[in-house]
Amino acid sequence: MFDMVNSLHLSLLGLGCLLATLVSYTLSKRLYRRFGHWWLSPMVLTPAILLALVVIFAIPLPTYFEYNHYLSMLLAPATIAFALPIYRERHLIRRYPLTLSLGVLTGLLAGLVSSWLLTRMIYLPPELSHSLLVRSVSTPFALEATREFGGVPDLTAVLVLMTGVLGMLLCGPVFRLAKISSPLAKGAALGASAHGVGAAKAAEYGREEGVVASLTMIFTGIAMVIGAPLFAYLLV
């Protein structure tokens, strides 16, 4: 009887964690749209709220993920849905093939090489160093590619999130310092380096920036997945 009650309690707690995740995401998204402060972004505020809840109420991680893992499962259909913006913006691909190609190639190589150099300059545990190599592509692609590098998917997801948030915070100062004003350059840079978070930030600059960022993010992720065996052979 006690085991049944305890199991029911944990199940209800898991459902509460799922509800808290959805509510905190929705709340932070609305606050960010209204006020625009970076710390109200869903990529910053939502993890902070959830981390505080888990720590304060001492919620075991297996309990938290009991129902929240269904949200992670949505990454697979989200990857397929990336085909939609490619189809909608096919005219933009035909207009700027060189810009998009260079953005993908530069972003992919810069992300890989900078991560690899960091692992050589600073000692990191193998699991962390291998997971770090795919940090610059969107989560669905990163989780698929990290297996070739011997990375840990959960750790990779955290590193991807941190990269996106840093890209969102640093893009403005970098653009001003480098005097980058071209919508294409801004979009390609954000999409290739800060993936989904960068695409969302690019959309704040303008529609063209957002579209270019989305396309660059998608093609960079595809290139990472396709080239992962070769990159792993060369860098790991």
mmCIF file of C-alpha atoms in Angstrom:
data_model
loop_
_atom_site.group_PDB
_atom_site.id
_atom_site.type_symbol
_atom_site.label_atom_id
_atom_site.label_comp_id
_atom_site.label_asym_id
_atom_site.label_seq_id
_atom_site.Cartn_x
_atom_site.Cartn_y
_atom_site.Cartn_z
ATOM 1 C CA MET A 1 0.000 0.000 0.000
ATOM 2 C CA PHE A 2 2.815 2.381 0.916
ATOM 3 C CA ASP A 3 4.593 1.651 -2.368
ATOM 4 C CA MET A 4 1.406 2.397 -4.305
ATOM 5 C CA VAL A 5 0.910 5.725 -2.517
ATOM 6 C CA ASN A 6 4.566 6.646 -3.026
ATOM 7 C CA SER A 7 4.390 5.740 -6.715
ATOM 8 C CA LEU A 8 1.249 7.858 -7.118
ATOM 9 C CA HIS A 9 2.953 10.757 -5.325
ATOM 10 C CA LEU A 10 5.978 10.603 -7.645
ATOM 11 C CA SER A 11 3.738 10.357 -10.711
ATOM 12 C CA LEU A 12 1.771 13.438 -9.653
ATOM 13 C CA LEU A 13 5.041 15.226 -8.938
ATOM 14 C CA GLY A 14 6.253 14.343 -12.432
ATOM 15 C CA LEU A 15 3.054 15.744 -13.943
ATOM 16 C CA GLY A 16 3.554 18.876 -11.859
ATOM 17 C CA CYS A 17 7.072 19.230 -13.273
ATOM 18 C CA LEU A 18 5.712 18.963 -16.806
ATOM 19 C CA LEU A 19 3.119 21.630 -16.041
ATOM 20 C CA ALA A 20 5.771 23.860 -14.459
ATOM 21 C CA THR A 21 7.955 23.508 -17.556
ATOM 22 C CA LEU A 22 5.153 24.489 -19.925
ATOM 23 C CA VAL A 23 3.933 27.370 -17.746
ATOM 24 C CA SER A 24 7.410 28.824 -17.149
ATOM 25 C CA TYR A 25 8.220 28.652 -20.870
ATOM 26 C CA THR A 26 4.957 30.332 -21.862
ATOM 27 C CA LEU A 27 5.370 33.009 -19.188
ATOM 28 C CA SER A 28 8.973 33.811 -20.089
ATOM 29 C CA LYS A 29 8.141 33.952 -23.792
ATOM 30 C CA ARG A 30 5.362 36.466 -23.194
ATOM 31 C CA LEU A 31 7.524 38.554 -20.869
ATOM 32 C CA TYR A 32 10.372 38.612 -23.378
ATOM 33 C CA ARG A 33 8.058 39.692 -26.198
ATOM 34 C CA ARG A 34 6.660 42.490 -24.060
ATOM 35 C CA PHE A 35 9.805 43.865 -22.412
ATOM 36 C CA GLY A 36 12.672 42.535 -24.570
ATOM 37 C CA HIS A 37 15.231 42.139 -21.770
ATOM 38 C CA TRP A 38 17.718 39.336 -22.493
ATOM 39 C CA TRP A 39 17.276 37.777 -19.054
ATOM 40 C CA LEU A 40 13.571 37.295 -19.799
ATOM 41 C CA SER A 41 14.350 35.120 -22.820
ATOM 42 C CA PRO A 42 12.876 31.595 -22.554
ATOM 43 C CA MET A 43 16.391 30.227 -23.051
ATOM 44 C CA VAL A 44 17.545 32.034 -19.885
ATOM 45 C CA LEU A 45 14.550 32.496 -17.595
ATOM 46 C CA THR A 46 12.903 29.090 -18.064
ATOM 47 C CA PRO A 47 15.978 27.001 -17.095
ATOM 48 C CA ALA A 48 16.581 29.320 -14.138
ATOM 49 C CA ILE A 49 13.016 28.845 -12.854
ATOM 50 C CA LEU A 50 13.100 25.090 -13.322
ATOM 51 C CA LEU A 51 16.528 24.742 -11.712
ATOM 52 C CA ALA A 52 15.302 26.716 -8.706
ATOM 53 C CA LEU A 53 12.221 24.487 -8.378
ATOM 54 C CA VAL A 54 14.255 21.287 -8.616
ATOM 55 C CA VAL A 55 16.757 22.479 -5.995
ATOM 56 C CA ILE A 56 14.290 24.080 -3.572
ATOM 57 C CA PHE A 57 11.867 21.140 -3.553
ATOM 58 C CA ALA A 58 14.618 18.505 -3.888
ATOM 59 C CA ILE A 59 12.942 16.900 -6.885
ATOM 60 C CA PRO A 60 14.827 13.840 -8.163
ATOM 61 C CA LEU A 61 15.862 14.229 -11.801
ATOM 62 C CA PRO A 62 14.229 10.917 -12.856
ATOM 63 C CA THR A 63 10.959 12.256 -11.456
ATOM 64 C CA TYR A 64 11.361 15.552 -13.287
ATOM 65 C CA PHE A 65 12.010 13.783 -16.591
ATOM 66 C CA GLU A 66 9.269 11.166 -16.114
ATOM 67 C CA TYR A 67 6.887 13.153 -18.314
ATOM 68 C CA ASN A 68 9.153 15.925 -19.551
ATOM 69 C CA HIS A 69 11.009 13.443 -21.750
ATOM 70 C CA TYR A 70 7.999 13.600 -24.082
ATOM 71 C CA LEU A 71 9.019 17.195 -24.843
ATOM 72 C CA SER A 72 12.479 15.952 -25.856
ATOM 73 C CA MET A 73 10.851 13.441 -28.177
ATOM 74 C CA LEU A 74 9.371 16.365 -30.125
ATOM 75 C CA LEU A 75 12.874 17.205 -31.376
ATOM 76 C CA ALA A 76 12.561 14.488 -34.031
ATOM 77 C CA PRO A 77 9.460 15.917 -35.752
ATOM 78 C CA ALA A 78 10.912 19.407 -35.238
ATOM 79 C CA THR A 79 13.873 18.369 -37.356
ATOM 80 C CA ILE A 80 11.554 17.247 -40.149
ATOM 81 C CA ALA A 81 9.655 20.520 -39.875
ATOM 82 C CA PHE A 82 12.842 22.367 -40.871
ATOM 83 C CA ALA A 83 11.960 21.401 -44.444
ATOM 84 C CA LEU A 84 9.129 23.951 -44.393
ATOM 85 C CA PRO A 85 11.244 27.149 -44.226
ATOM 86 C CA ILE A 86 13.568 25.697 -46.869
ATOM 87 C CA TYR A 87 10.612 25.265 -49.213
ATOM 88 C CA ARG A 88 9.056 28.631 -48.388
ATOM 89 C CA GLU A 89 12.293 30.554 -48.852
ATOM 90 C CA ARG A 90 13.646 28.639 -51.865
ATOM 91 C CA HIS A 91 13.715 31.889 -53.839
ATOM 92 C CA LEU A 92 16.129 33.337 -51.268
ATOM 93 C CA ILE A 93 18.359 30.286 -51.634
ATOM 94 C CA ARG A 94 18.472 30.850 -55.390
ATOM 95 C CA ARG A 95 19.232 34.559 -54.911
ATOM 96 C CA TYR A 96 22.047 34.188 -52.369
ATOM 97 C CA PRO A 97 23.620 30.734 -52.827
ATOM 98 C CA LEU A 98 27.157 32.012 -52.217
ATOM 99 C CA THR A 99 26.253 33.922 -49.044
ATOM 100 C CA LEU A 100 24.450 30.946 -47.541
ATOM 101 C CA SER A 101 27.172 28.495 -48.583
ATOM 102 C CA LEU A 102 29.953 30.622 -47.126
ATOM 103 C CA GLY A 103 27.935 31.197 -43.957
ATOM 104 C CA VAL A 104 27.428 27.457 -43.495
ATOM 105 C CA LEU A 105 31.042 26.556 -44.266
ATOM 106 C CA THR A 106 32.542 29.328 -42.131
ATOM 107 C CA GLY A 107 30.201 28.743 -39.204
ATOM 108 C CA LEU A 108 30.708 24.985 -39.255
ATOM 109 C CA LEU A 109 34.502 25.134 -39.400
ATOM 110 C CA ALA A 110 34.766 28.017 -36.926
ATOM 111 C CA GLY A 111 32.606 26.176 -34.395
ATOM 112 C CA LEU A 112 34.518 22.926 -34.753
ATOM 113 C CA VAL A 113 38.007 24.426 -34.770
ATOM 114 C CA SER A 114 37.395 26.855 -31.895
ATOM 115 C CA SER A 115 35.953 24.052 -29.757
ATOM 116 C CA TRP A 116 38.836 21.742 -30.644
ATOM 117 C CA LEU A 117 41.412 24.417 -29.794
ATOM 118 C CA LEU A 118 39.694 25.030 -26.460
ATOM 119 C CA THR A 119 39.958 21.351 -25.571
ATOM 120 C CA ARG A 120 43.670 21.489 -26.388
ATOM 121 C CA MET A 121 44.336 24.649 -24.373
ATOM 122 C CA ILE A 122 42.357 23.604 -21.292
ATOM 123 C CA TYR A 123 42.166 20.084 -19.927
ATOM 124 C CA LEU A 124 38.590 18.856 -20.001
ATOM 125 C CA PRO A 125 37.202 15.392 -19.257
ATOM 126 C CA PRO A 126 36.773 13.376 -22.474
ATOM 127 C CA GLU A 127 32.975 13.376 -22.163
ATOM 128 C CA LEU A 128 32.923 17.166 -21.938
ATOM 129 C CA SER A 129 35.501 17.795 -24.676
ATOM 130 C CA HIS A 130 33.765 15.436 -27.115
ATOM 131 C CA SER A 131 30.345 16.933 -26.356
ATOM 132 C CA LEU A 132 31.723 20.449 -26.854
ATOM 133 C CA LEU A 133 32.624 19.923 -30.515
ATOM 134 C CA VAL A 134 29.047 20.149 -31.814
ATOM 135 C CA ARG A 135 27.906 23.044 -29.621
ATOM 136 C CA SER A 136 27.329 25.473 -32.512
ATOM 137 C CA VAL A 137 24.529 23.607 -34.304
ATOM 138 C CA SER A 138 20.875 23.298 -33.389
ATOM 139 C CA THR A 139 19.937 20.749 -30.729
ATOM 140 C CA PRO A 140 18.316 18.077 -32.962
ATOM 141 C CA PHE A 141 21.371 17.992 -35.227
ATOM 142 C CA ALA A 142 23.824 18.245 -32.317
ATOM 143 C CA LEU A 143 22.271 15.277 -30.499
ATOM 144 C CA GLU A 144 22.552 13.180 -33.639
ATOM 145 C CA ALA A 145 26.121 14.227 -34.456
ATOM 146 C CA THR A 146 27.538 13.996 -30.933
ATOM 147 C CA ARG A 147 27.319 10.199 -30.988
ATOM 148 C CA GLU A 148 29.997 10.110 -33.691
ATOM 149 C CA PHE A 149 32.313 12.185 -31.472
ATOM 150 C CA GLY A 150 31.681 10.058 -28.389
ATOM 151 C CA GLY A 151 29.841 12.892 -26.654
ATOM 152 C CA VAL A 152 27.044 12.675 -24.097
ATOM 153 C CA PRO A 153 23.692 13.836 -25.540
ATOM 154 C CA ASP A 154 22.448 15.427 -22.299
ATOM 155 C CA LEU A 155 25.714 17.323 -21.854
ATOM 156 C CA THR A 156 25.686 18.336 -25.512
ATOM 157 C CA ALA A 157 22.196 19.805 -25.113
ATOM 158 C CA VAL A 158 23.396 21.990 -22.218
ATOM 159 C CA LEU A 159 26.422 23.207 -24.179
ATOM 160 C CA VAL A 160 24.240 24.011 -27.204
ATOM 161 C CA LEU A 161 21.962 26.056 -24.946
ATOM 162 C CA MET A 162 24.895 27.966 -23.448
ATOM 163 C CA THR A 163 26.319 28.688 -26.902
ATOM 164 C CA GLY A 164 23.002 30.036 -28.137
ATOM 165 C CA VAL A 165 22.552 32.307 -25.117
ATOM 166 C CA LEU A 166 26.103 33.677 -25.416
ATOM 167 C CA GLY A 167 25.576 34.289 -29.121
ATOM 168 C CA MET A 168 22.382 36.192 -28.390
ATOM 169 C CA LEU A 169 24.125 38.357 -25.783
ATOM 170 C CA LEU A 170 27.315 39.085 -27.745
ATOM 171 C CA CYS A 171 25.930 39.595 -31.253
ATOM 172 C CA GLY A 172 25.045 43.263 -30.770
ATOM 173 C CA PRO A 173 28.464 44.393 -29.461
ATOM 174 C CA VAL A 174 30.275 42.262 -32.060
ATOM 175 C CA PHE A 175 28.231 43.700 -34.935
ATOM 176 C CA ARG A 176 28.894 47.235 -33.728
ATOM 177 C CA LEU A 177 32.595 46.616 -33.168
ATOM 178 C CA ALA A 178 33.048 44.983 -36.574
ATOM 179 C CA LYS A 179 30.714 47.529 -38.216
ATOM 180 C CA ILE A 180 28.507 44.805 -39.691
ATOM 181 C CA SER A 181 25.304 46.297 -41.070
ATOM 182 C CA SER A 182 24.350 43.896 -43.872
ATOM 183 C CA PRO A 183 21.155 41.943 -43.102
ATOM 184 C CA LEU A 184 22.589 38.911 -44.887
ATOM 185 C CA ALA A 185 25.810 38.998 -42.857
ATOM 186 C CA LYS A 186 23.960 39.371 -39.557
ATOM 187 C CA GLY A 187 21.567 36.546 -40.366
ATOM 188 C CA ALA A 188 24.276 34.175 -41.594
ATOM 189 C CA ALA A 189 26.484 34.874 -38.581
ATOM 190 C CA LEU A 190 23.725 34.318 -36.038
ATOM 191 C CA GLY A 191 22.335 31.221 -37.739
ATOM 192 C CA ALA A 192 25.723 29.565 -38.115
ATOM 193 C CA SER A 193 27.046 30.336 -34.643
ATOM 194 C CA ALA A 194 24.046 30.512 -32.306
ATOM 195 C CA HIS A 195 21.548 28.182 -34.061
ATOM 196 C CA GLY A 196 17.888 28.518 -32.913
ATOM 197 C CA VAL A 197 18.518 31.254 -30.369
ATOM 198 C CA GLY A 198 20.507 33.159 -32.976
ATOM 199 C CA ALA A 199 17.709 32.785 -35.522
ATOM 200 C CA ALA A 200 15.225 34.185 -33.015
ATOM 201 C CA LYS A 201 17.552 37.102 -32.277
ATOM 202 C CA ALA A 202 18.094 37.696 -36.000
ATOM 203 C CA ALA A 203 14.330 37.928 -36.503
ATOM 204 C CA GLU A 204 14.341 40.862 -34.073
ATOM 205 C CA TYR A 205 16.660 42.735 -36.455
ATOM 206 C CA GLY A 206 14.356 42.143 -39.437
ATOM 207 C CA ARG A 207 12.580 39.565 -41.566
ATOM 208 C CA GLU A 208 15.458 39.066 -43.991
ATOM 209 C CA GLU A 209 17.936 38.560 -41.155
ATOM 210 C CA GLY A 210 15.634 36.004 -39.561
ATOM 211 C CA VAL A 211 15.109 34.061 -42.786
ATOM 212 C CA VAL A 212 18.818 33.938 -43.620
ATOM 213 C CA ALA A 213 19.631 32.880 -40.049
ATOM 214 C CA SER A 214 17.070 30.067 -40.165
ATOM 215 C CA LEU A 215 18.338 28.743 -43.488
ATOM 216 C CA THR A 216 21.983 28.966 -42.386
ATOM 217 C CA MET A 217 21.151 27.201 -39.123
ATOM 218 C CA ILE A 218 19.399 24.347 -40.948
ATOM 219 C CA PHE A 219 22.107 23.810 -43.561
ATOM 220 C CA THR A 220 24.869 24.030 -40.941
ATOM 221 C CA GLY A 221 23.129 21.368 -38.876
ATOM 222 C CA ILE A 222 22.686 19.101 -41.894
ATOM 223 C CA ALA A 223 26.349 19.560 -42.844
ATOM 224 C CA MET A 224 27.412 18.693 -39.295
ATOM 225 C CA VAL A 225 25.399 15.464 -39.254
ATOM 226 C CA ILE A 226 26.647 14.399 -42.698
ATOM 227 C CA GLY A 227 30.276 15.283 -41.980
ATOM 228 C CA ALA A 228 30.334 14.048 -38.357
ATOM 229 C CA PRO A 229 32.149 10.752 -39.095
ATOM 230 C CA LEU A 230 34.930 12.589 -40.955
ATOM 231 C CA PHE A 231 35.166 15.398 -38.368
ATOM 232 C CA ALA A 232 35.307 12.866 -35.543
ATOM 233 C CA TYR A 233 38.089 10.989 -37.322
ATOM 234 C CA LEU A 234 40.145 14.187 -37.733
ATOM 235 C CA LEU A 235 39.527 15.827 -34.358
ATOM 236 C CA VAL A 236 38.928 13.121 -31.789
#
